[in-house]
PDB file of C-alpha atoms in Angstrom:
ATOM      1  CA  UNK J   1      93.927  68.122  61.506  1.00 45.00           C
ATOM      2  CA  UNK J   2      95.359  64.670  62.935  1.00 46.00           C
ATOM      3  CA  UNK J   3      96.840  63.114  60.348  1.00 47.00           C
ATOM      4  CA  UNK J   4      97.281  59.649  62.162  1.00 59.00           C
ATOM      5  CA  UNK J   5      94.408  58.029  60.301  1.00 69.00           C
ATOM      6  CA  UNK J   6      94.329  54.512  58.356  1.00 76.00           C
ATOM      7  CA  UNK J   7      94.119  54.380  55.153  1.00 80.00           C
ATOM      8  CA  UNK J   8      90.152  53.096  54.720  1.00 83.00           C
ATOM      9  CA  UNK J   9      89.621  56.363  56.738  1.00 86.00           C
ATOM     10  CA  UNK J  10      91.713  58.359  54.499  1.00 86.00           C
ATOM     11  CA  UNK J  11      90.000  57.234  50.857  1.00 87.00           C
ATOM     12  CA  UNK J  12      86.971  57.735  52.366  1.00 88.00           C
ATOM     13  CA  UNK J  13      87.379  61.732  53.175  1.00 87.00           C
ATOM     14  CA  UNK J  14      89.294  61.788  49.740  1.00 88.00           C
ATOM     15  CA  UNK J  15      86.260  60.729  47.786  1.00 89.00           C
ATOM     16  CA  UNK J  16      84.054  63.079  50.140  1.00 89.00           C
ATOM     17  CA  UNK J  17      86.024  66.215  49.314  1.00 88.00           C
ATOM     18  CA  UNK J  18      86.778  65.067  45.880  1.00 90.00           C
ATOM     19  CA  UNK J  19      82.626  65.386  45.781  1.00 89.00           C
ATOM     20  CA  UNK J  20      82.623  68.512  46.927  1.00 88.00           C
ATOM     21  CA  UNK J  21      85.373  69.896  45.222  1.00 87.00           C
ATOM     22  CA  UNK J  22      83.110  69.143  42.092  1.00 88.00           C
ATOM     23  CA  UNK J  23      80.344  70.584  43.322  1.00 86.00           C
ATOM     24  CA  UNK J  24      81.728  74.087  44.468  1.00 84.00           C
ATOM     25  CA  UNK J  25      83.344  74.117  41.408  1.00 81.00           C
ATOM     26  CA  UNK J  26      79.747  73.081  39.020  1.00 85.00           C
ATOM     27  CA  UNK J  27      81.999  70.550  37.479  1.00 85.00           C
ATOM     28  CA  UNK J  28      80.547  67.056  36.388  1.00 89.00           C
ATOM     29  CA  UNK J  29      82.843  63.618  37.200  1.00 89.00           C
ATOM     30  CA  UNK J  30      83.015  63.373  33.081  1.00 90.00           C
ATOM     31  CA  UNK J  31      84.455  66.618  33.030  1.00 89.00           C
ATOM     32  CA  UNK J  32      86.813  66.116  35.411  1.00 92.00           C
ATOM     33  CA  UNK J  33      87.898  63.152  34.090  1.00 91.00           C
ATOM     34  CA  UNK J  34      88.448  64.097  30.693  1.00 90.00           C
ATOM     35  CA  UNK J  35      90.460  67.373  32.462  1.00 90.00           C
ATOM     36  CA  UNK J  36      92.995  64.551  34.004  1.00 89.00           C
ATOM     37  CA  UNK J  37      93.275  62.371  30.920  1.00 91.00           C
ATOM     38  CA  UNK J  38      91.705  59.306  32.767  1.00 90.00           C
ATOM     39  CA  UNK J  39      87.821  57.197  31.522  1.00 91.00           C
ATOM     40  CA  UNK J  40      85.518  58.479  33.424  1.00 90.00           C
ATOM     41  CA  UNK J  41      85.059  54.693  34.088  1.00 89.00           C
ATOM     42  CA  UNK J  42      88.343  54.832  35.769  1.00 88.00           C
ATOM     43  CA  UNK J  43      87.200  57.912  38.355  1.00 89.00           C
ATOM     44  CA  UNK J  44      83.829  56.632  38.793  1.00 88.00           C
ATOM     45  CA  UNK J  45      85.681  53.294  40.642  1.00 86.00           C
ATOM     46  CA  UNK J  46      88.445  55.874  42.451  1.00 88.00           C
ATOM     47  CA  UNK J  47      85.198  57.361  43.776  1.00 86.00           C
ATOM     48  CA  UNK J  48      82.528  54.589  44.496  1.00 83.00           C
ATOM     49  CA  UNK J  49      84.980  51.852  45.224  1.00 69.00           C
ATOM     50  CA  UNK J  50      84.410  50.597  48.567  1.00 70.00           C
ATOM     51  CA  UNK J  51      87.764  49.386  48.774  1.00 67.00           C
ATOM     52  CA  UNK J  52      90.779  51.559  50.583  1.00 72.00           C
ATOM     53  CA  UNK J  53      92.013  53.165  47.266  1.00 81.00           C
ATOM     54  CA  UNK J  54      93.684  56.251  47.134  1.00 87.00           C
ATOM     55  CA  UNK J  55      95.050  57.947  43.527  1.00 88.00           C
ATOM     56  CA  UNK J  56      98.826  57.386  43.116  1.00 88.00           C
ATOM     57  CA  UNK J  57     100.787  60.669  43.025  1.00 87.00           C
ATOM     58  CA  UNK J  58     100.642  62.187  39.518  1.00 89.00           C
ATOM     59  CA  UNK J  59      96.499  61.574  39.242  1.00 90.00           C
ATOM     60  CA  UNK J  60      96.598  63.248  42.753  1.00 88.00           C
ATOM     61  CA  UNK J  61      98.011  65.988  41.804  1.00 87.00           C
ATOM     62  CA  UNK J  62      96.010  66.228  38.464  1.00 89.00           C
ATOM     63  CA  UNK J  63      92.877  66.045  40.210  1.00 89.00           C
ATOM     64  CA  UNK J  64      93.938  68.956  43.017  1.00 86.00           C
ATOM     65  CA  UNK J  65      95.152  70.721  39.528  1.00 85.00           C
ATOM     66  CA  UNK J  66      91.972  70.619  38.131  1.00 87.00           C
ATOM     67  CA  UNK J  67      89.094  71.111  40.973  1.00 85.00           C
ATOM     68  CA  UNK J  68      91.059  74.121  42.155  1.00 82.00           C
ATOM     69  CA  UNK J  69      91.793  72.912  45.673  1.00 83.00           C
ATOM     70  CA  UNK J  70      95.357  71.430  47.424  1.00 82.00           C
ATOM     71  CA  UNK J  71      96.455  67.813  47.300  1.00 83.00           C
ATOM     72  CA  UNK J  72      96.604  67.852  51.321  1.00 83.00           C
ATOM     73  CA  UNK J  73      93.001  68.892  51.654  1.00 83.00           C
ATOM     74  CA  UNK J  74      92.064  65.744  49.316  1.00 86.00           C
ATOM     75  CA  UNK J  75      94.106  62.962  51.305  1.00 84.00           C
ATOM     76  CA  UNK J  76      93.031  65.116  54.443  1.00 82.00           C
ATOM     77  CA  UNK J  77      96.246  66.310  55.595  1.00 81.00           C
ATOM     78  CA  UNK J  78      94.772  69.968  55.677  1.00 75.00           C
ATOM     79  CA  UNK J  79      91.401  72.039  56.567  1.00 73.00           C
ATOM     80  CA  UNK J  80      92.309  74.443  54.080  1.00 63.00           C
ATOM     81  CA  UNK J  81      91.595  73.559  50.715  1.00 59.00           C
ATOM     82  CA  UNK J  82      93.236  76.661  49.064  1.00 57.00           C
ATOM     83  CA  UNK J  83      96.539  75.374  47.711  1.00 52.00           C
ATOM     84  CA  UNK J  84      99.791  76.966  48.374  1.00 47.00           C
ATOM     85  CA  UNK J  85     100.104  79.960  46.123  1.00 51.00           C
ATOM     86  CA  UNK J  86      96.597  81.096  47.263  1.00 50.00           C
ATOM     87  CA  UNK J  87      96.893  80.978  51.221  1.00 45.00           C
ATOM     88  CA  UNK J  88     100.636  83.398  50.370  1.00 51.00           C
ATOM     89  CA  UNK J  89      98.413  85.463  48.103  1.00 54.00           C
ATOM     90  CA  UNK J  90      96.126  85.163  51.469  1.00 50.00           C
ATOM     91  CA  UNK J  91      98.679  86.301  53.859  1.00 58.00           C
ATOM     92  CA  UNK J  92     100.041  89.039  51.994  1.00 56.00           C
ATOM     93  CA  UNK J  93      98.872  91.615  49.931  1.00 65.00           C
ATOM     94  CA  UNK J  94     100.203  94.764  47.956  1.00 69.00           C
ATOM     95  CA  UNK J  95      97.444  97.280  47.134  1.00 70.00           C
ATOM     96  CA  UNK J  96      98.104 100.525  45.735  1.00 63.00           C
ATOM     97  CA  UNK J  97      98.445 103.444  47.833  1.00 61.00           C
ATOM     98  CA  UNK J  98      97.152 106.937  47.063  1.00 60.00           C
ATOM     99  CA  UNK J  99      99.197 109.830  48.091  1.00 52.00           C
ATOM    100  CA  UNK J 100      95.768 110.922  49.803  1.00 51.00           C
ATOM    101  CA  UNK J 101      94.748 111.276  53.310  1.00 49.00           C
ATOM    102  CA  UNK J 102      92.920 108.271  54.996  1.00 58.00           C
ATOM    103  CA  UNK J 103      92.712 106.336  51.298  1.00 69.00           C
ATOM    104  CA  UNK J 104      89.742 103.862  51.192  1.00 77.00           C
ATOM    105  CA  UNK J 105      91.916 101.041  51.753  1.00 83.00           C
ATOM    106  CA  UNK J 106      93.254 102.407  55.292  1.00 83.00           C
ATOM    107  CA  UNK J 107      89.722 103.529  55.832  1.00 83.00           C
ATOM    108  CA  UNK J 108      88.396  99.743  55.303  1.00 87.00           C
ATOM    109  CA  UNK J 109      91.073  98.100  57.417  1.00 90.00           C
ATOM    110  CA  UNK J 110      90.676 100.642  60.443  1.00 87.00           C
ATOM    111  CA  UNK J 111      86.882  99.646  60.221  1.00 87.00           C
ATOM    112  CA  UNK J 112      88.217  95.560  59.899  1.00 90.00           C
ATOM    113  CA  UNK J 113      90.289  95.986  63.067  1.00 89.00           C
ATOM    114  CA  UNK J 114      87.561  98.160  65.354  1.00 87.00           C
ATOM    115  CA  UNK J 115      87.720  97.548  68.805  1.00 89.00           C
ATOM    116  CA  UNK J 116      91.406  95.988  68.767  1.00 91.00           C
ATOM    117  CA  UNK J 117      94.270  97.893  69.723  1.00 93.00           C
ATOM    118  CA  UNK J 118      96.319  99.682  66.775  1.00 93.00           C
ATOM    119  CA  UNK J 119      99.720 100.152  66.966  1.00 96.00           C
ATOM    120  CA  UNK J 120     101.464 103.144  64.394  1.00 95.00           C
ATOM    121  CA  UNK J 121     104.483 104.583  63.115  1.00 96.00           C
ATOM    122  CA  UNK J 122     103.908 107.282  60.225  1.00 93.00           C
ATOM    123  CA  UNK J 123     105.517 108.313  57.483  1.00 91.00           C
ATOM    124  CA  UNK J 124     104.844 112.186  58.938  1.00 91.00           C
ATOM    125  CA  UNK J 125     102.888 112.971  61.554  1.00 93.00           C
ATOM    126  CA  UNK J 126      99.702 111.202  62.141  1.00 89.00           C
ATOM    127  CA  UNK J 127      96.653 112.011  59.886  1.00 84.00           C
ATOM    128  CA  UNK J 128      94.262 111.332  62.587  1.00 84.00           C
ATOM    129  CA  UNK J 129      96.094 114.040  64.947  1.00 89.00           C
ATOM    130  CA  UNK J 130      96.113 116.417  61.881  1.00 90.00           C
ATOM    131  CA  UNK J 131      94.432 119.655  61.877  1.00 90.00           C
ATOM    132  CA  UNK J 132      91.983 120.994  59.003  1.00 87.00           C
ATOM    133  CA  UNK J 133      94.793 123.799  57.657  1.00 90.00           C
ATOM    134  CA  UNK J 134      97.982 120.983  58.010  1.00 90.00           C
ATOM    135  CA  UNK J 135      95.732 118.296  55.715  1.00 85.00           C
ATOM    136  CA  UNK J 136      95.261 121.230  53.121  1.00 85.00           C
ATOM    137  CA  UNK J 137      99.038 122.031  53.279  1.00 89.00           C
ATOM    138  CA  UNK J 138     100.110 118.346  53.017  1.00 84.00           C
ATOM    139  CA  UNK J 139      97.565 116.847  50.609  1.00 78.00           C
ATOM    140  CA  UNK J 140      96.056 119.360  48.476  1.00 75.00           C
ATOM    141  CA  UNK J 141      98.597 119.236  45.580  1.00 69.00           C
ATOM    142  CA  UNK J 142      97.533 115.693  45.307  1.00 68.00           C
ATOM    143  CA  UNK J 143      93.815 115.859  46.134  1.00 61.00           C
ATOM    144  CA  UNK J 144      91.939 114.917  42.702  1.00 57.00           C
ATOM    145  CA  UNK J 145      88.554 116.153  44.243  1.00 55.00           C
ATOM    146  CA  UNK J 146      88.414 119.726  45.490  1.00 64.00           C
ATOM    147  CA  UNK J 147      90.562 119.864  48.238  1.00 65.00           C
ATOM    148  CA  UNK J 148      87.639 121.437  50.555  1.00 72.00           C
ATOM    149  CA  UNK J 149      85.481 118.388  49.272  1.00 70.00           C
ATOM    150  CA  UNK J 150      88.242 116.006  50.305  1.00 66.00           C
ATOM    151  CA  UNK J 151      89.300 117.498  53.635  1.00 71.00           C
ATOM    152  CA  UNK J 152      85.621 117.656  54.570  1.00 74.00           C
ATOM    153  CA  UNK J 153      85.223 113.444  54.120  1.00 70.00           C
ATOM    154  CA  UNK J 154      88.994 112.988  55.759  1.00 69.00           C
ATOM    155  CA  UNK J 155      87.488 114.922  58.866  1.00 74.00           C
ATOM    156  CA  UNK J 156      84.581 112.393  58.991  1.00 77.00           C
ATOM    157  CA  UNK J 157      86.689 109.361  58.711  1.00 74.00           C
ATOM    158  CA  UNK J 158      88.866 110.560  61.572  1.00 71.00           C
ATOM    159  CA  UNK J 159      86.059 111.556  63.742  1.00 80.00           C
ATOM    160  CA  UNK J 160      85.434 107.535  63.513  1.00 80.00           C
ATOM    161  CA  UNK J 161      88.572 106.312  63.880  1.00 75.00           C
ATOM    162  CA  UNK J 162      89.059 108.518  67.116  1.00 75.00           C
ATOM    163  CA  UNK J 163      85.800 107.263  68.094  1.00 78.00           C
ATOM    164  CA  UNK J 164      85.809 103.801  66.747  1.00 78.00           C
ATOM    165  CA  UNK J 165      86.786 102.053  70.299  1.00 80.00           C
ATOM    166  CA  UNK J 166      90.447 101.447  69.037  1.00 86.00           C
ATOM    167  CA  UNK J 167      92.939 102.133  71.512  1.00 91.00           C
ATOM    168  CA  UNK J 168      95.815 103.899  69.111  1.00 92.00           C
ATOM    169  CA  UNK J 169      99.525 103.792  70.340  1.00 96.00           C
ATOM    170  CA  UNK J 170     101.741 105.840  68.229  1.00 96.00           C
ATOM    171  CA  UNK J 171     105.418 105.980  67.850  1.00 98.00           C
ATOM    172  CA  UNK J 172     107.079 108.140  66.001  1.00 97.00           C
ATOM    173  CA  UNK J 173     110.986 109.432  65.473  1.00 97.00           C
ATOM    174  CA  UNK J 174     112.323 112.063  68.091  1.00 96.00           C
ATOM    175  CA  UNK J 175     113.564 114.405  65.053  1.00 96.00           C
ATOM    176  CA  UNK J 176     110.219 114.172  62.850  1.00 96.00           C
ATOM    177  CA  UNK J 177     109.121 116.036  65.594  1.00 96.00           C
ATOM    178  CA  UNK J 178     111.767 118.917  65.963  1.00 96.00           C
ATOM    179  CA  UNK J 179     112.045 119.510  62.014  1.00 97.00           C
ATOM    180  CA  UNK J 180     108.326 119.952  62.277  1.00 97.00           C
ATOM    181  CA  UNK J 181     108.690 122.364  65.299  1.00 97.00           C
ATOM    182  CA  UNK J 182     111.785 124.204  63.546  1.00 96.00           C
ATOM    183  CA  UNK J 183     110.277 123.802  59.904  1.00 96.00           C
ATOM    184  CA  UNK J 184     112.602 122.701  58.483  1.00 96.00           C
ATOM    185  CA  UNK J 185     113.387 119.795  55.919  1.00 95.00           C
ATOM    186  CA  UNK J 186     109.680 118.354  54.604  1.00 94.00           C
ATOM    187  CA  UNK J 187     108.247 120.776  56.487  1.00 96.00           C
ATOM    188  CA  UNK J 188     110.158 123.491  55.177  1.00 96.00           C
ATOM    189  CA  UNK J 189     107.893 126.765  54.255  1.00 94.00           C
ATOM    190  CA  UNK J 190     104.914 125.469  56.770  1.00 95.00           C
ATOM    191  CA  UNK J 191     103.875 129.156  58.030  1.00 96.00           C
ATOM    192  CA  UNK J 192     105.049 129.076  62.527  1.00 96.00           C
ATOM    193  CA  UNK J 193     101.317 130.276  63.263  1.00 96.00           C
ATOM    194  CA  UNK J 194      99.824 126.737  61.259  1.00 97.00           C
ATOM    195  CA  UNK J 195     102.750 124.825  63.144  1.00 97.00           C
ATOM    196  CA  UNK J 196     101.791 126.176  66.933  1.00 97.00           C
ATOM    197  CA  UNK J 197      98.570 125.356  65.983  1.00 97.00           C
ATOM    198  CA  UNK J 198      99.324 121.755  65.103  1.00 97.00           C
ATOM    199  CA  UNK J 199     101.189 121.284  68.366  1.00 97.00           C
ATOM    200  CA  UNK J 200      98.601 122.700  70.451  1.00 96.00           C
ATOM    201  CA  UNK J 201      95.897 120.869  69.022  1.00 94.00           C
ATOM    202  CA  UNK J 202      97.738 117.439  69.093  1.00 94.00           C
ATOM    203  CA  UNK J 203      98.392 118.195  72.977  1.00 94.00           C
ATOM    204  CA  UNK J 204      94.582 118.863  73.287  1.00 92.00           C
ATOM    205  CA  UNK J 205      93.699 115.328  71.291  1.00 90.00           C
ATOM    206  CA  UNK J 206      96.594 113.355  73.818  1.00 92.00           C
ATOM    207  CA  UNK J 207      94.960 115.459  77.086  1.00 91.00           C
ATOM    208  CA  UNK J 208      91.064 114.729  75.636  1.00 89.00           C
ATOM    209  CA  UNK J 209      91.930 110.631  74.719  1.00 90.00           C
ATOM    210  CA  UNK J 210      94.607 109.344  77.006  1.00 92.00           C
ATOM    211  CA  UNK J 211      94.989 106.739  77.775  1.00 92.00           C
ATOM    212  CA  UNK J 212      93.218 105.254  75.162  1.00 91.00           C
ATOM    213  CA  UNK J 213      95.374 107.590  72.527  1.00 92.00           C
ATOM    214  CA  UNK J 214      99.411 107.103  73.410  1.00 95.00           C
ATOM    215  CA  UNK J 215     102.258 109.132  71.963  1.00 96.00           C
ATOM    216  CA  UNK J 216     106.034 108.228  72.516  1.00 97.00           C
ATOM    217  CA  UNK J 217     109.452 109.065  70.510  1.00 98.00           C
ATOM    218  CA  UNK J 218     112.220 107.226  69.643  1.00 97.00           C
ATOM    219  CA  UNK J 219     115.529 107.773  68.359  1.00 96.00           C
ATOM    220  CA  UNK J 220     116.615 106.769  64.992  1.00 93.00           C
ATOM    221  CA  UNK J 221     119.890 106.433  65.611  1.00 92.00           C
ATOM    222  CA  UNK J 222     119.002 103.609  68.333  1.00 93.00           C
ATOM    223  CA  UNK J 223     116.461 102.066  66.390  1.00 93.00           C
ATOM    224  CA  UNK J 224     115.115 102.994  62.996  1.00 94.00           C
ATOM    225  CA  UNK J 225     111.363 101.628  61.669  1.00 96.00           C
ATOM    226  CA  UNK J 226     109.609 102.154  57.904  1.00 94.00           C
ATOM    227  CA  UNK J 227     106.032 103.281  58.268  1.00 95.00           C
ATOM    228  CA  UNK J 228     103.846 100.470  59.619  1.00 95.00           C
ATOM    229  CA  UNK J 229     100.868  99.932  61.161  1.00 94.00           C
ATOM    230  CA  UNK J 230      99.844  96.825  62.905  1.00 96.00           C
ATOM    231  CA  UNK J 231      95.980  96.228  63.256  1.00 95.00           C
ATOM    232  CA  UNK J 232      95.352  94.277  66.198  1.00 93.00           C
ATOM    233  CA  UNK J 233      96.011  90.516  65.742  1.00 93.00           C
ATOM    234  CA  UNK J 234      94.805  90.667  62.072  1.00 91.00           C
ATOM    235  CA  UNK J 235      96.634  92.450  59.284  1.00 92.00           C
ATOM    236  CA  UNK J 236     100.652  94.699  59.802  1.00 94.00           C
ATOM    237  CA  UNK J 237     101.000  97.317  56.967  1.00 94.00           C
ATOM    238  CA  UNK J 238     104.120  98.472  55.492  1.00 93.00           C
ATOM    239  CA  UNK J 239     104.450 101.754  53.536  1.00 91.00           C
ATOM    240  CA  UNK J 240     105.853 101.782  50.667  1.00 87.00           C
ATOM    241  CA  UNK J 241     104.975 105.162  49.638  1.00 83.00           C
ATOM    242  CA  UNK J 242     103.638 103.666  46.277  1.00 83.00           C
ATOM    243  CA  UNK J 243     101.830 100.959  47.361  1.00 89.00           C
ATOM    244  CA  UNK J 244     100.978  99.119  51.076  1.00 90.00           C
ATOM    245  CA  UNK J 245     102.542  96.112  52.177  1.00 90.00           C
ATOM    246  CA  UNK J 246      99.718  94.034  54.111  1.00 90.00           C
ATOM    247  CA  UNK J 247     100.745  90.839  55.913  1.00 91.00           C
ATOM    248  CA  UNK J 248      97.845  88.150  57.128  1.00 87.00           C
ATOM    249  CA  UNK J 249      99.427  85.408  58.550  1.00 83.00           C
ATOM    250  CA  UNK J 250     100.051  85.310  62.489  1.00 85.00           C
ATOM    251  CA  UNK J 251     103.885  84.857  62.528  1.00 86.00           C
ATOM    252  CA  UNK J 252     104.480  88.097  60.261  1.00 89.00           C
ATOM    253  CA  UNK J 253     102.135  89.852  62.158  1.00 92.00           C
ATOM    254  CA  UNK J 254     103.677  88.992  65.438  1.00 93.00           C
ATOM    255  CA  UNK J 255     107.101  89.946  64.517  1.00 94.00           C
ATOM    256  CA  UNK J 256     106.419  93.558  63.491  1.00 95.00           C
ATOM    257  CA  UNK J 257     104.210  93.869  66.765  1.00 96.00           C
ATOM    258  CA  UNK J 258     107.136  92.849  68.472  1.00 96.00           C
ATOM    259  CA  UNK J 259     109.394  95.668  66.519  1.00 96.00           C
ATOM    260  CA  UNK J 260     106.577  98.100  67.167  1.00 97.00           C
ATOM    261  CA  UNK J 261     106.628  97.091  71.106  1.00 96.00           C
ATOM    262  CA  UNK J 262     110.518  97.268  70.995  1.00 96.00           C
ATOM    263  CA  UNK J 263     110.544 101.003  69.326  1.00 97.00           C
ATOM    264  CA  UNK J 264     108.068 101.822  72.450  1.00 96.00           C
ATOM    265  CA  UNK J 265     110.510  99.912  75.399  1.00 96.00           C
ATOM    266  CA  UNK J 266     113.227 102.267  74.210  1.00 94.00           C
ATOM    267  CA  UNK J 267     111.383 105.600  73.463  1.00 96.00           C
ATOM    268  CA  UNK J 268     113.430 108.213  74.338  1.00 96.00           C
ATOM    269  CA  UNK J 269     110.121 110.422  75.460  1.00 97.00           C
ATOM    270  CA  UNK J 270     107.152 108.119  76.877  1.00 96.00           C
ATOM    271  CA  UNK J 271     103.563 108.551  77.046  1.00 94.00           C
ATOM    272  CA  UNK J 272     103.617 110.447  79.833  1.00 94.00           C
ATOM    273  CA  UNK J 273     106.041 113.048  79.022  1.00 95.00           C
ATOM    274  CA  UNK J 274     104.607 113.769  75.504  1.00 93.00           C
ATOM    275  CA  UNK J 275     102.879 116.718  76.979  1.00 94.00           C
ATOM    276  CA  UNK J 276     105.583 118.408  78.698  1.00 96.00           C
ATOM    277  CA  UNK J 277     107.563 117.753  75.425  1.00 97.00           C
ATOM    278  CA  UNK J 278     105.386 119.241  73.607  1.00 96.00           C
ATOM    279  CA  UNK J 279     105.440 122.184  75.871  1.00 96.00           C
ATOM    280  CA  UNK J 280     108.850 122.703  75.575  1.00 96.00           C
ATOM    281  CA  UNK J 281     108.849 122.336  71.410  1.00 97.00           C
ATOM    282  CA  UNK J 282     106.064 125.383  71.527  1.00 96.00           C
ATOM    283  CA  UNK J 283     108.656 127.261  74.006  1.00 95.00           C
ATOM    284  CA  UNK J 284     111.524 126.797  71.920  1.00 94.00           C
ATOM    285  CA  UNK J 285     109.376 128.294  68.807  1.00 90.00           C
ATOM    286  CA  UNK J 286     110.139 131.820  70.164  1.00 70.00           C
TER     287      UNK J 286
END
């Protein structure tokens, strides 16, 4: 908003959102005024005057206080009239974060972001990518329903997302990929047969979905990344493990874009040559 306006201007958009301040809130101008100590004689002129009066700073501040809103959206100085502490509670966000696959709150904010491009690292490999027999291996120590109940609605939910109109660009580290191939470290005691499997079937979802779906690796010791996800131009989503991370406002979500897009600039195997490496990790399995 242009704040370059005179001060006759000014009082009257102050006493036009102090109005509807009070009526969003159901709040009467005696009730107001006894919430900022002042007559309600002494608001009724603030508000009715005709004259260029504004509040001085302390009954300013009272009044934003008590009606719930920001002092800059009463003199004007803002279209938002959430104050401060509720546009950062806005922007970001830490939710809870089941050790489940596709959680509701994922769920909802693939739905939120359909249509626009999301960009992923993840903490393993991809749930979306995941076979039936690799979601009961990961998850079903954790599942609380039964874990054929559970696997059953996870399939659904990535049936949409791989048919939700996203385009999905993945990125994930160079040696997540060969301790998964080689079993080894978190995937240690994952039966070879389950493991070709995976491979094969992630090549078929990259051959069936390219370009739309996009795979590359990069190497951590170049460039390490947490687990994020960045939905579009709306919400980027750090992993915690316990709990998610969720940034709102533009700048945040620009900057881990721009990680995201850096991590893909210096994969060390690109889109294209995800197939042939996955090729060669099902050749090097015996």
């Amino acid at each position: 908003m242009d704040t370059m306006i005179d001060k006759r201007t000014r009082a009257t958009l102050f006493r036009a959102r102090v109005g509807e301040a009070l009526a969003e809130a159901g709040m009467s101008q005696s009730a107001l005024a006894r919430a900022v100590g002042v007559s309600r004689s002494t608001l009724s002129q603030l508000l009715r005057s005709e004259a260029p009066r504004l509040p001085g700073a302390q009954l300013l501040g009272d009044l934003a206080g008590a009606l719930g809103v920001s002092a800059d959206w009463l003199l004007g100085l803002s279209d938002r009239p959430e104050r401060a502490a509720q546009l950062a509670r806005a922007a970001l966000s830490i939710t809870q974060a089941e050790r489940a696959l596709i959680d509701d709150q994922i769920f909802a904010w693939h739905r939120e972001a359909a249509g626009y491009k999301i960009r992923h690292v993840p903490a393993t490999l991809p749930d979306m990518l995941k076979t039936p027999e690799m979601l009961h291996w990961e998850y079903a120590p954790h599942l609380g329903k039964t874990t054929a109940q559970a696997i059953g609605a996870a399939q659904d939910r990535l049936d949409w997302m791989r048919g939700s109109g996203s385009d999905y660009e993945i990125a994930m580290p160079l040696d997540e990929m060969q301790a998964f191939a080689s079993g080894t470290g978190y995937y240690a005691g994952l039966p070879e047969a389950l493991r070709r499997e995976q491979l094969g079937w992630m090549a078929e979802l990259h051959r069936q979905f390219y370009p739309q779906l996009r795979i590359c690796l990069f190497d951590q010791r170049r460039m390490f990344s947490a687990p994020v996800t960045v939905f579009g131009p709306l919400l980027a989503v750090l992993y915690l493990g316990s709990s998610y991370l969720a940034f709102r406002d533009r700048e945040r979500v620009q900057a881990i874009t721009g990680h995201f897009d850096g991590l893909v600039r210096a994969a060390s195997v690109g889109e294209r040559e995800w197939p042939e490496h996955i090729a060669g990790l099902l050749r090097g399995m015996g």
